Tab-separated table of C-alpha atoms in Angstrom:
chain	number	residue	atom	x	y	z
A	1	UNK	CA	33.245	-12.536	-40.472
A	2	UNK	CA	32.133	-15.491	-42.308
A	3	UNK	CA	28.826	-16.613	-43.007
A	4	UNK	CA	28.122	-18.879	-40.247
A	5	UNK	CA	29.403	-16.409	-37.937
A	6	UNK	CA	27.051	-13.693	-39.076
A	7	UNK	CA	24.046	-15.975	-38.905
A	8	UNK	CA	24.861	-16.757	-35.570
A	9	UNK	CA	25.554	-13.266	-34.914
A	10	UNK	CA	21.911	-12.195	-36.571
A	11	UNK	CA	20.446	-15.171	-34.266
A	12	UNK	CA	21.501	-13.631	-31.019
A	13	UNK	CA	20.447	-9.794	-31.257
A	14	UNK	CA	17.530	-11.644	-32.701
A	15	UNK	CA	16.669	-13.542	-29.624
A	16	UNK	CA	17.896	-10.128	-27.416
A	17	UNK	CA	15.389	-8.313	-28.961
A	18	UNK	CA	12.605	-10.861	-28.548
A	19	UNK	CA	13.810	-11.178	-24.929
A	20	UNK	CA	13.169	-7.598	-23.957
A	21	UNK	CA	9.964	-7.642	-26.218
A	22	UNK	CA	8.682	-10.129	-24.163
A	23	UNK	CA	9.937	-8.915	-20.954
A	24	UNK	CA	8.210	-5.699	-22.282
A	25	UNK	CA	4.931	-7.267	-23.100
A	26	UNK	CA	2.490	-5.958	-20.319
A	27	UNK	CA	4.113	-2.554	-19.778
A	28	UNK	CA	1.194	-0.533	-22.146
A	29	UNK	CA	-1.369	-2.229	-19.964
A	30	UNK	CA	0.839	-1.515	-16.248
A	31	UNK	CA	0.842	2.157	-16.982
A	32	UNK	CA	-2.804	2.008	-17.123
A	33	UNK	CA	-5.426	4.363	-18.665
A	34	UNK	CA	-6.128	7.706	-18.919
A	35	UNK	CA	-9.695	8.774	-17.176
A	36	UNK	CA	-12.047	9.485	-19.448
A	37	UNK	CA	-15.813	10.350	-20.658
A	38	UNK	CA	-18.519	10.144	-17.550
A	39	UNK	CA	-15.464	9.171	-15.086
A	40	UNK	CA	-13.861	11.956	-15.978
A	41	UNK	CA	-16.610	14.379	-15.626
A	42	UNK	CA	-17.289	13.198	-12.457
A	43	UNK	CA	-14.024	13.747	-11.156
A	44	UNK	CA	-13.759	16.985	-12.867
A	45	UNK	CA	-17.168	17.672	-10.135
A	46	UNK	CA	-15.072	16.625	-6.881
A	47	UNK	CA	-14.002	18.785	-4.607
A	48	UNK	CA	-10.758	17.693	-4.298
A	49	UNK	CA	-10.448	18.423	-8.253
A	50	UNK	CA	-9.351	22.033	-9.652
A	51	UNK	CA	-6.530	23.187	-12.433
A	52	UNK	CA	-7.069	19.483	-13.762
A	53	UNK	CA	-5.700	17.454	-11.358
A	54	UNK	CA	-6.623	16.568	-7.674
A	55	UNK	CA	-4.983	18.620	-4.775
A	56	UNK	CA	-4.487	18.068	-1.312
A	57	UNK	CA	-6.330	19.797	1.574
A	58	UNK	CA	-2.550	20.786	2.607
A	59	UNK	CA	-0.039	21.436	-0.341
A	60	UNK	CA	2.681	18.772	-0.586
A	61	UNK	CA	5.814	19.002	-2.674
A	62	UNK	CA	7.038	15.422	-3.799
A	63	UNK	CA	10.621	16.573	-4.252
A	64	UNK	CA	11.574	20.288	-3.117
A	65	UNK	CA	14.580	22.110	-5.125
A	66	UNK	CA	17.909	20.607	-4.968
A	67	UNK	CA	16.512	17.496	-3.004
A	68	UNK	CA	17.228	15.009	-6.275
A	69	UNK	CA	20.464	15.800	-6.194
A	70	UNK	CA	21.286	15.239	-2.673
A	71	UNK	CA	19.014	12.029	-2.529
A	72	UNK	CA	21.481	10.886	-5.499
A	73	UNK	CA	24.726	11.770	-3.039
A	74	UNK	CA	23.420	10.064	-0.667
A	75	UNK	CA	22.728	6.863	-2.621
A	76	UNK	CA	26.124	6.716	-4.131
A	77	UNK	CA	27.928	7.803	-0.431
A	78	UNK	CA	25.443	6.081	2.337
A	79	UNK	CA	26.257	3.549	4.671
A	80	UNK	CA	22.866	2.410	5.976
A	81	UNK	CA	22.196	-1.640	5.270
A	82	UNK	CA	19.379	-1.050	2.833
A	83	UNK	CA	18.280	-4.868	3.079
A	84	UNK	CA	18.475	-7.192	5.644
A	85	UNK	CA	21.641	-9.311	6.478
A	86	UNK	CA	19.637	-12.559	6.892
A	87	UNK	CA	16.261	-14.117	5.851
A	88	UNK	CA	13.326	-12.285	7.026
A	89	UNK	CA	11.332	-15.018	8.935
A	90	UNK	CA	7.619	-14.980	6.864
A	91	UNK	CA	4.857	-16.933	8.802
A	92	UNK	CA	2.440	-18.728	6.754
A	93	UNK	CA	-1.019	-18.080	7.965
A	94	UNK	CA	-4.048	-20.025	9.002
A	95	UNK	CA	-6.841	-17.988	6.928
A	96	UNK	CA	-9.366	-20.784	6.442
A	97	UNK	CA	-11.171	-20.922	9.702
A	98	UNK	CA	-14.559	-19.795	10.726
A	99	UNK	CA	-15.082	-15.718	11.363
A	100	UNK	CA	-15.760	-14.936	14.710
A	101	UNK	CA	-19.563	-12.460	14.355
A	102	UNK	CA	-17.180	-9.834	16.450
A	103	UNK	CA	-14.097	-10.302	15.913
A	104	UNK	CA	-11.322	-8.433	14.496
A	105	UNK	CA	-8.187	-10.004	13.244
A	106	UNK	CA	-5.252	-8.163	10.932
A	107	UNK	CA	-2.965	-10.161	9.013
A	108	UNK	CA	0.023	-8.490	7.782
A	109	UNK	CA	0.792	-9.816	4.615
A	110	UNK	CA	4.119	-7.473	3.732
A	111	UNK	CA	4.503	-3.635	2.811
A	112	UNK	CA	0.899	-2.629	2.696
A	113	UNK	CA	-0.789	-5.672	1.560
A	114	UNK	CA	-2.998	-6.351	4.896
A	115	UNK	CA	-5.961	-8.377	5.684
A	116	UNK	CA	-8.620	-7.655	8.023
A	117	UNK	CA	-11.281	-9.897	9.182
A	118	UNK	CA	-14.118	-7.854	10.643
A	119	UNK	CA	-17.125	-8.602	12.159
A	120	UNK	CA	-17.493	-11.553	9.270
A	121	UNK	CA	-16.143	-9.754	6.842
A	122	UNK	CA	-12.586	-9.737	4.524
A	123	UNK	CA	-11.341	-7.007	3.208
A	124	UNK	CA	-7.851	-7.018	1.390
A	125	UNK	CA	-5.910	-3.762	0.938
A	126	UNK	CA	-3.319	-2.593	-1.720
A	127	UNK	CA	-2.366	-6.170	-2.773
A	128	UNK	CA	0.720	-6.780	-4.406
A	129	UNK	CA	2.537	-10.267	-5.260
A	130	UNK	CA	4.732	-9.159	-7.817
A	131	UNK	CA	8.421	-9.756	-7.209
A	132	UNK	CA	8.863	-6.157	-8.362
A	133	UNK	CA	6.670	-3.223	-7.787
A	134	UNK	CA	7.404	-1.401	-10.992
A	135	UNK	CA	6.296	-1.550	-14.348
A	136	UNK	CA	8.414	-3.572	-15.811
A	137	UNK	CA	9.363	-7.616	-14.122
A	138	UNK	CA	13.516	-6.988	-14.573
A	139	UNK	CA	13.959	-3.629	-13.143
A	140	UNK	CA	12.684	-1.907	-9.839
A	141	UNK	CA	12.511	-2.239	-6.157
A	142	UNK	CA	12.771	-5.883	-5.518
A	143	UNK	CA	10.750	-8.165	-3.157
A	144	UNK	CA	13.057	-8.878	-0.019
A	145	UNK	CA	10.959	-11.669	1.534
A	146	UNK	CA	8.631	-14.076	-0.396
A	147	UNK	CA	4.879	-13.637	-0.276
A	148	UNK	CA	3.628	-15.492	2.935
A	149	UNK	CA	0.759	-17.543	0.548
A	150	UNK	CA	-0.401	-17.027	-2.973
A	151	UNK	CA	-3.481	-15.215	-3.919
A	152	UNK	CA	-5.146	-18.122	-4.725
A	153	UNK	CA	-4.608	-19.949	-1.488
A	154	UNK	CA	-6.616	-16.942	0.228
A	155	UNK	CA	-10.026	-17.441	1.859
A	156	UNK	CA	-12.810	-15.426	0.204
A	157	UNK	CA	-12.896	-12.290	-0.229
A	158	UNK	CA	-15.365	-9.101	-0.012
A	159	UNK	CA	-13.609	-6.700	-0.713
A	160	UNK	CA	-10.555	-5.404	-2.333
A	161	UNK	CA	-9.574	-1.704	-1.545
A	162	UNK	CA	-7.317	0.497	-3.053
A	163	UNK	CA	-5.203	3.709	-1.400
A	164	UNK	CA	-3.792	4.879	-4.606
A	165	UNK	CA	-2.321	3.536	-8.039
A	166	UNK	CA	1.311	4.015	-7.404
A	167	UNK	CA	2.895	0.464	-8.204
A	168	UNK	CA	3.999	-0.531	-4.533
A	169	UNK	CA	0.095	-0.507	-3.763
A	170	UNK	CA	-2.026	-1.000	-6.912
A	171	UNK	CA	-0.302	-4.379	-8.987
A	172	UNK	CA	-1.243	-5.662	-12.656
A	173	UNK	CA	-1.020	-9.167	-12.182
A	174	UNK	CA	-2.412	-9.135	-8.273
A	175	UNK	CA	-5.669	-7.421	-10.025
A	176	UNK	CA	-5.667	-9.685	-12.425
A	177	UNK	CA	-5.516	-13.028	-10.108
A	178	UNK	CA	-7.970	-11.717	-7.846
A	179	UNK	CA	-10.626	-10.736	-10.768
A	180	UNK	CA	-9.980	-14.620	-11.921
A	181	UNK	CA	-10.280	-16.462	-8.179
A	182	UNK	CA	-12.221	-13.751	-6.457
A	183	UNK	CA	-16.206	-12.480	-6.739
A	184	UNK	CA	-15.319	-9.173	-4.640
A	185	UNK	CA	-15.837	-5.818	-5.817
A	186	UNK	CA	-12.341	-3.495	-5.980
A	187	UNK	CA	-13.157	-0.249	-3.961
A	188	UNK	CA	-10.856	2.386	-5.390
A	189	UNK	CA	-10.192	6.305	-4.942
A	190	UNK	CA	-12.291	8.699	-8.047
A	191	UNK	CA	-9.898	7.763	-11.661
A	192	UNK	CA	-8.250	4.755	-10.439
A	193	UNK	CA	-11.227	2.353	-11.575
A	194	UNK	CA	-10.192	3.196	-15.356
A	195	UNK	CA	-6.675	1.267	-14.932
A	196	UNK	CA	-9.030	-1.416	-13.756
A	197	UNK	CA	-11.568	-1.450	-16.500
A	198	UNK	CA	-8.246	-1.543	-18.837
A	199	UNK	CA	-7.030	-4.751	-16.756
A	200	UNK	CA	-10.375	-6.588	-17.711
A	201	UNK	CA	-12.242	-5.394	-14.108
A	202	UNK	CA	-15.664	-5.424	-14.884
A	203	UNK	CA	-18.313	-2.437	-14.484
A	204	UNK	CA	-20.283	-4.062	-12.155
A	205	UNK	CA	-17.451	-5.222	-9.857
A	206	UNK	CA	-15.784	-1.348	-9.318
A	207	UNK	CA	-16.934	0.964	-7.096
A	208	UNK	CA	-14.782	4.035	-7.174
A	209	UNK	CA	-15.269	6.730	-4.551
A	210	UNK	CA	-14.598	10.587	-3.763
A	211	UNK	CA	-13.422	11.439	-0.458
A	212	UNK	CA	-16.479	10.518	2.702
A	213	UNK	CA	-18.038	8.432	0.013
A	214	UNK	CA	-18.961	5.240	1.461
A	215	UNK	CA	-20.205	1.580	0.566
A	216	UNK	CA	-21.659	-0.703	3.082
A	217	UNK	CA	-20.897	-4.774	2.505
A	218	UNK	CA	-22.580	-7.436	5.041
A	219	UNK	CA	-23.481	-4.333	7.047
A	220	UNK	CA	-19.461	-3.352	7.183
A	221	UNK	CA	-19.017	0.293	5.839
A	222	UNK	CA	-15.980	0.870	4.104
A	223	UNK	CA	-15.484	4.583	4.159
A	224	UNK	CA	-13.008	6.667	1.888
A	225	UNK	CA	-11.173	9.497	3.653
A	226	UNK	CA	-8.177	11.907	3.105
A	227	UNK	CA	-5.014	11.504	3.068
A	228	UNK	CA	-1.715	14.018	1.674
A	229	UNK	CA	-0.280	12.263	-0.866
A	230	UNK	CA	-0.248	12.118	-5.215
A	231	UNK	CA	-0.765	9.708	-7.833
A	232	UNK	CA	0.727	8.511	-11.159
A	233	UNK	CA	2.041	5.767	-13.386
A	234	UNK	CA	2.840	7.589	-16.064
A	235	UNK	CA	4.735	10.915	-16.696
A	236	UNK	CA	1.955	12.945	-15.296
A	237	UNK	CA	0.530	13.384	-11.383
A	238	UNK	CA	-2.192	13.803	-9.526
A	239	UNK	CA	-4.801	12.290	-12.618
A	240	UNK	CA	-6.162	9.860	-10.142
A	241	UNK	CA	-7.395	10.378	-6.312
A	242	UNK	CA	-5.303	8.903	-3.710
A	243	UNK	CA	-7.268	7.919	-0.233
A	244	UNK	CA	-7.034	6.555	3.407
A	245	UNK	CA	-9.548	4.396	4.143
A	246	UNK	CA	-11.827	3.621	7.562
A	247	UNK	CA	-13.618	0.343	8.024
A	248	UNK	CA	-16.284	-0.122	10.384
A	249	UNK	CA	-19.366	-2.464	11.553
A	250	UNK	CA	-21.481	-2.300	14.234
A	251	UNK	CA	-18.527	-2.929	17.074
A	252	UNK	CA	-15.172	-2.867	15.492
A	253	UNK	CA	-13.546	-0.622	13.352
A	254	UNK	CA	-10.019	0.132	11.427
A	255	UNK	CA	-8.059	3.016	9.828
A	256	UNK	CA	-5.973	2.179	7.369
A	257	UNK	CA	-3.399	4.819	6.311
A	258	UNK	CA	-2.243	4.180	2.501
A	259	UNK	CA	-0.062	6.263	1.621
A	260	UNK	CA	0.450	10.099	3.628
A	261	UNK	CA	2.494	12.732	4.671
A	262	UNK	CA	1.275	13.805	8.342
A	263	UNK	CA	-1.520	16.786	8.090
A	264	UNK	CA	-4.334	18.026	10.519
A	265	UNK	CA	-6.745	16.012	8.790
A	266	UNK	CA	-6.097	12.660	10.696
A	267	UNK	CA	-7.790	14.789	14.317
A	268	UNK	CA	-10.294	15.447	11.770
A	269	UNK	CA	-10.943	11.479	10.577
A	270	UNK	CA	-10.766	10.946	14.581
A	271	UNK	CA	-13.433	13.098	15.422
A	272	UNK	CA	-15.353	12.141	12.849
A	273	UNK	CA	-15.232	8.543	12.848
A	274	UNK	CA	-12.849	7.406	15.624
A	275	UNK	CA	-11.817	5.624	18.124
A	276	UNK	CA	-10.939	2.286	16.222
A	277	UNK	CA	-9.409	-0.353	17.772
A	278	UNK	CA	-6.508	-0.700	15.308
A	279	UNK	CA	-5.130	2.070	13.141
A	280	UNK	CA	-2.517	0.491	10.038
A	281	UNK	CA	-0.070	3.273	9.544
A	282	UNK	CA	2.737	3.960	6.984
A	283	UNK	CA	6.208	4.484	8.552
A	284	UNK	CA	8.684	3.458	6.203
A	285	UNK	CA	10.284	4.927	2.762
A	286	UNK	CA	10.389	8.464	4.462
A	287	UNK	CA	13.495	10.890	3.362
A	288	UNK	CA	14.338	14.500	3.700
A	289	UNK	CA	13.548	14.484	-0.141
A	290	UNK	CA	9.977	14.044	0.090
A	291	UNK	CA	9.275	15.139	3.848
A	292	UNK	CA	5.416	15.941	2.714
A	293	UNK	CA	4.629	12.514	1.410
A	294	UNK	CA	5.317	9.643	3.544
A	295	UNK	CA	5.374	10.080	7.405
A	296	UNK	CA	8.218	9.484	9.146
A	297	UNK	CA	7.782	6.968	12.217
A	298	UNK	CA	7.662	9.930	14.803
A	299	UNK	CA	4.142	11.228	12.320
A	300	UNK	CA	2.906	7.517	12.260
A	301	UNK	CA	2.527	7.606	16.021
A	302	UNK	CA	0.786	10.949	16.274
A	303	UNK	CA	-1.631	10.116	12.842
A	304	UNK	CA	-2.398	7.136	15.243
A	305	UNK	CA	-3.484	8.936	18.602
A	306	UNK	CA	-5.253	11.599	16.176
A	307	UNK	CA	-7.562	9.135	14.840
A	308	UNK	CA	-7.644	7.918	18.479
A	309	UNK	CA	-7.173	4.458	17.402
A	310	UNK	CA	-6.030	1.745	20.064
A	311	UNK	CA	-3.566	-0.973	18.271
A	312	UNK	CA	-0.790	0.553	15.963
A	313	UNK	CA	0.179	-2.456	13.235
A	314	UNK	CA	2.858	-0.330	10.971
A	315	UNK	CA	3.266	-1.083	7.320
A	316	UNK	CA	5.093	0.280	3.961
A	317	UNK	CA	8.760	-1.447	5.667
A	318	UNK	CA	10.298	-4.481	5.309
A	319	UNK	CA	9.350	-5.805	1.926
A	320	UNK	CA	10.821	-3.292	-0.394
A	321	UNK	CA	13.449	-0.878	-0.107
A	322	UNK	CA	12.166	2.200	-1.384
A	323	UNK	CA	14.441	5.021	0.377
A	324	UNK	CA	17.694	5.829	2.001
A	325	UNK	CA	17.095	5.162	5.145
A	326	UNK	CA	18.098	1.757	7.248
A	327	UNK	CA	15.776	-1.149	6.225
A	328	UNK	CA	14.561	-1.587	9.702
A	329	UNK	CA	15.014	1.862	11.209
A	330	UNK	CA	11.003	2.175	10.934
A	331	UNK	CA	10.404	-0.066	12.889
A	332	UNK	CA	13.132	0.742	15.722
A	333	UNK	CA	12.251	4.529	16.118
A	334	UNK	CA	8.169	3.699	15.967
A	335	UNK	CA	9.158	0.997	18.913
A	336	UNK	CA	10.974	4.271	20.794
A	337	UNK	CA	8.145	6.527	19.925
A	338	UNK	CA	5.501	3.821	20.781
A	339	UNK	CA	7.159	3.278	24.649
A	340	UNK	CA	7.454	7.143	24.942
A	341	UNK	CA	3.982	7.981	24.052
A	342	UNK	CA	2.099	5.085	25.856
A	343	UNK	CA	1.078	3.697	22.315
A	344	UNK	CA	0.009	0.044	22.724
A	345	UNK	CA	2.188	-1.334	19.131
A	346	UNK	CA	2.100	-5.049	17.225
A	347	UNK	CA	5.021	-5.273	14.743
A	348	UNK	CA	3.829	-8.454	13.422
A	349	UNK	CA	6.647	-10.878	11.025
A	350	UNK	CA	5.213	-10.993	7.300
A	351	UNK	CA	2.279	-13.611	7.799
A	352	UNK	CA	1.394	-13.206	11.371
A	353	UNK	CA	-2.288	-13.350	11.941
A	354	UNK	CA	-3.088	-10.755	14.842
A	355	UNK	CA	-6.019	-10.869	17.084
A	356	UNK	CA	-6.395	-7.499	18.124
A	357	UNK	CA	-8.573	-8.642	21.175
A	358	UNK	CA	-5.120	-11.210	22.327
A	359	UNK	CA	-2.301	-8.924	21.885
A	360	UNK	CA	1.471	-10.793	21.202
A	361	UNK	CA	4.084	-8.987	23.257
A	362	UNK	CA	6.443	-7.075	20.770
A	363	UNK	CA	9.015	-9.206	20.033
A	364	UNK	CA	12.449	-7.460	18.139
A	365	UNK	CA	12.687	-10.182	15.417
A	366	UNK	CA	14.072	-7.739	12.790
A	367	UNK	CA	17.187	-7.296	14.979
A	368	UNK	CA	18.778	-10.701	14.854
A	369	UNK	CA	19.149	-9.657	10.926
A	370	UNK	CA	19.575	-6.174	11.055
């Protein structure tokens, strides 16, 4: 090899490795920080807290024995069509406008990124703009539709809530854009509020809650309830509190699922704080592998008459493909469920804008890509 060859040679692994170095560069900060000092002690005090992590009212297992194995078969073997075999049609909305004192609008912004305008009020859940919801920006689940507006074409905001820090629903660089072009506080589950502080969040703009802790905003309460689920975005689980969340003023309220496996505790939420007039419920990335952690579309539809809510809006489908199952299979056995059980059901496109009080007809636009 002569010596222009090896120089050249030198030059290339050189730039390589200062590729993936810089493709690297925020993945200390994405896994986030460890809870610690007074935040720690005070989840150490919750109730959901013993044998040093949190625990769910109902045990879950994430994946039982043997189930890795066959969800790996099944990746290699399946035939389901994991993405879609056209363009997803994405709606840009019309956010700007004047908030009705009572009214109650959802906007759908893809997997469970969702606006609601209540009573005057905006509050953003689990929003994520990155192409990839992973730690790193070159490997993961991929975005299969583009983001119907960027975060800072959104009205203002006040609030930002959080289910949970896995990376499909609590995202670096969103955080970071909304701390820069938003005043809101970030409402987040007990432990979650440290990988905030570590992302530059200041003190005063968390507010991190235990389960039926609550914060009232322009006379809104935002309410932080159970759900079965885990957290993690490191090695370790269950270091952080994972929630569902209810929002409601004076007329109107929402339930808001995050992320669940069905339990008994939803007829509990109902009795406690139902009916709302639209629940937003997880039905997609469900498998046989993690049965206790993600609700199928069938446990979507009864989490929604438990908490006796009157609009189902169903999210976590459609934006990234996170299990086995069909890309829009969600959506098709929530649609039989939904005409089986008498359950009135939006399935809005990425963007839409929902009333709740001037209900679209459901119209099957996922099947013309399918």
């Amino acid at each position: 090899m002569g010596k222009t060859t090896r120089v050249l040679a030198l030059a290339a692994v050189a730039a390589a490795a200062g590729g993936v170095a810089w493709a690297l560069r925020d993945l200390p900060a994405q896994l986030g920080a460890v809870p610690s000092g007074a935040r720690a002690e005070r989840m150490r005090r919750s109730p959901q807290f013993g044998d040093g992590k949190f625990n769910n009212t109902v045990p879950a297992e994430v994946l039982p024995p043997n189930a890795m194995r066959k969800t790996f078969v099944e990746l290699l073997t399946g035939k389901q069509p994991r993405r879609p075999a056209g363009t997803i049609p994405v709606v840009r909305p019309e956010l700007g406008g004047r908030l009705e004192e009572h009214g109650l609008h959802v906007t759908w912004l893809g997997h469970s990124t969702a606006l609601v305008e209540i009573e005057g009020v905006r509050v953003l859940f689990d929003p994520v703009w990155s192409d990839r919801c992973s730690p790193t920006s070159f490997f993961g689940p991929k975005r299969m539709h583009p983001v119907p507006l960027q975060i800072d074409e959104l009205p203002r905001i006040d609030a930002v809530v959080i289910s949970h820090d896995h990376y499909d629903h609590l995202d670096l660089a969103s955080i970071r854009e909304l701390m820069r072009s938003q005043q809101a506080p970030f409402l987040v589950p007990l432990g979650v509020g440290a990988h905030l502080e570590r992302w530059g969040v200041p003190a005063e703009r968390l507010v991190e809650l235990d389960w039926d802790e609550e914060v009232t905003i322009k006379d809104v309460r935002l309410i932080a309830t159970a759900a079965r689920h885990f957290s993690g975005r490191r090695f370790s689980r269950d270091g952080t509190l994972w929630a569902s969340w209810v929002v409601k003023g004076a007329r109107r309220s929402v339930f808001y699922t995050g992320d669940s496996g069905y339990f008994d505790g939803y007829k509990e939420i109902g009795a406690q704080h139902g009916p709302f007039d639209a629940s937003l419920i997880q039905v997609g990335a469900y498998g046989d592998a993690w049965p206790d952690i993600h609700m199928k579309p069938e446990d979507g539809a009864s989490a929604h008459l438990d908490v006796q809510a009157r609009v189902l809006i169903p999210l976590h489908w459609c934006t990234f493909n996170l299990a086995l199952h069909a890309w829009s299979e969600p959506v098709e056995r929530l649609l039989d469920e939904a005409r089986a059980r008498d359950i009135t059901l939006v399935v809005p496109r990425p963007g839409d804008r929902v009333d709740i009080d001037v209900l679209p007809a459901v119209e099957p636009w996922w099947r013309a890509i399918a």
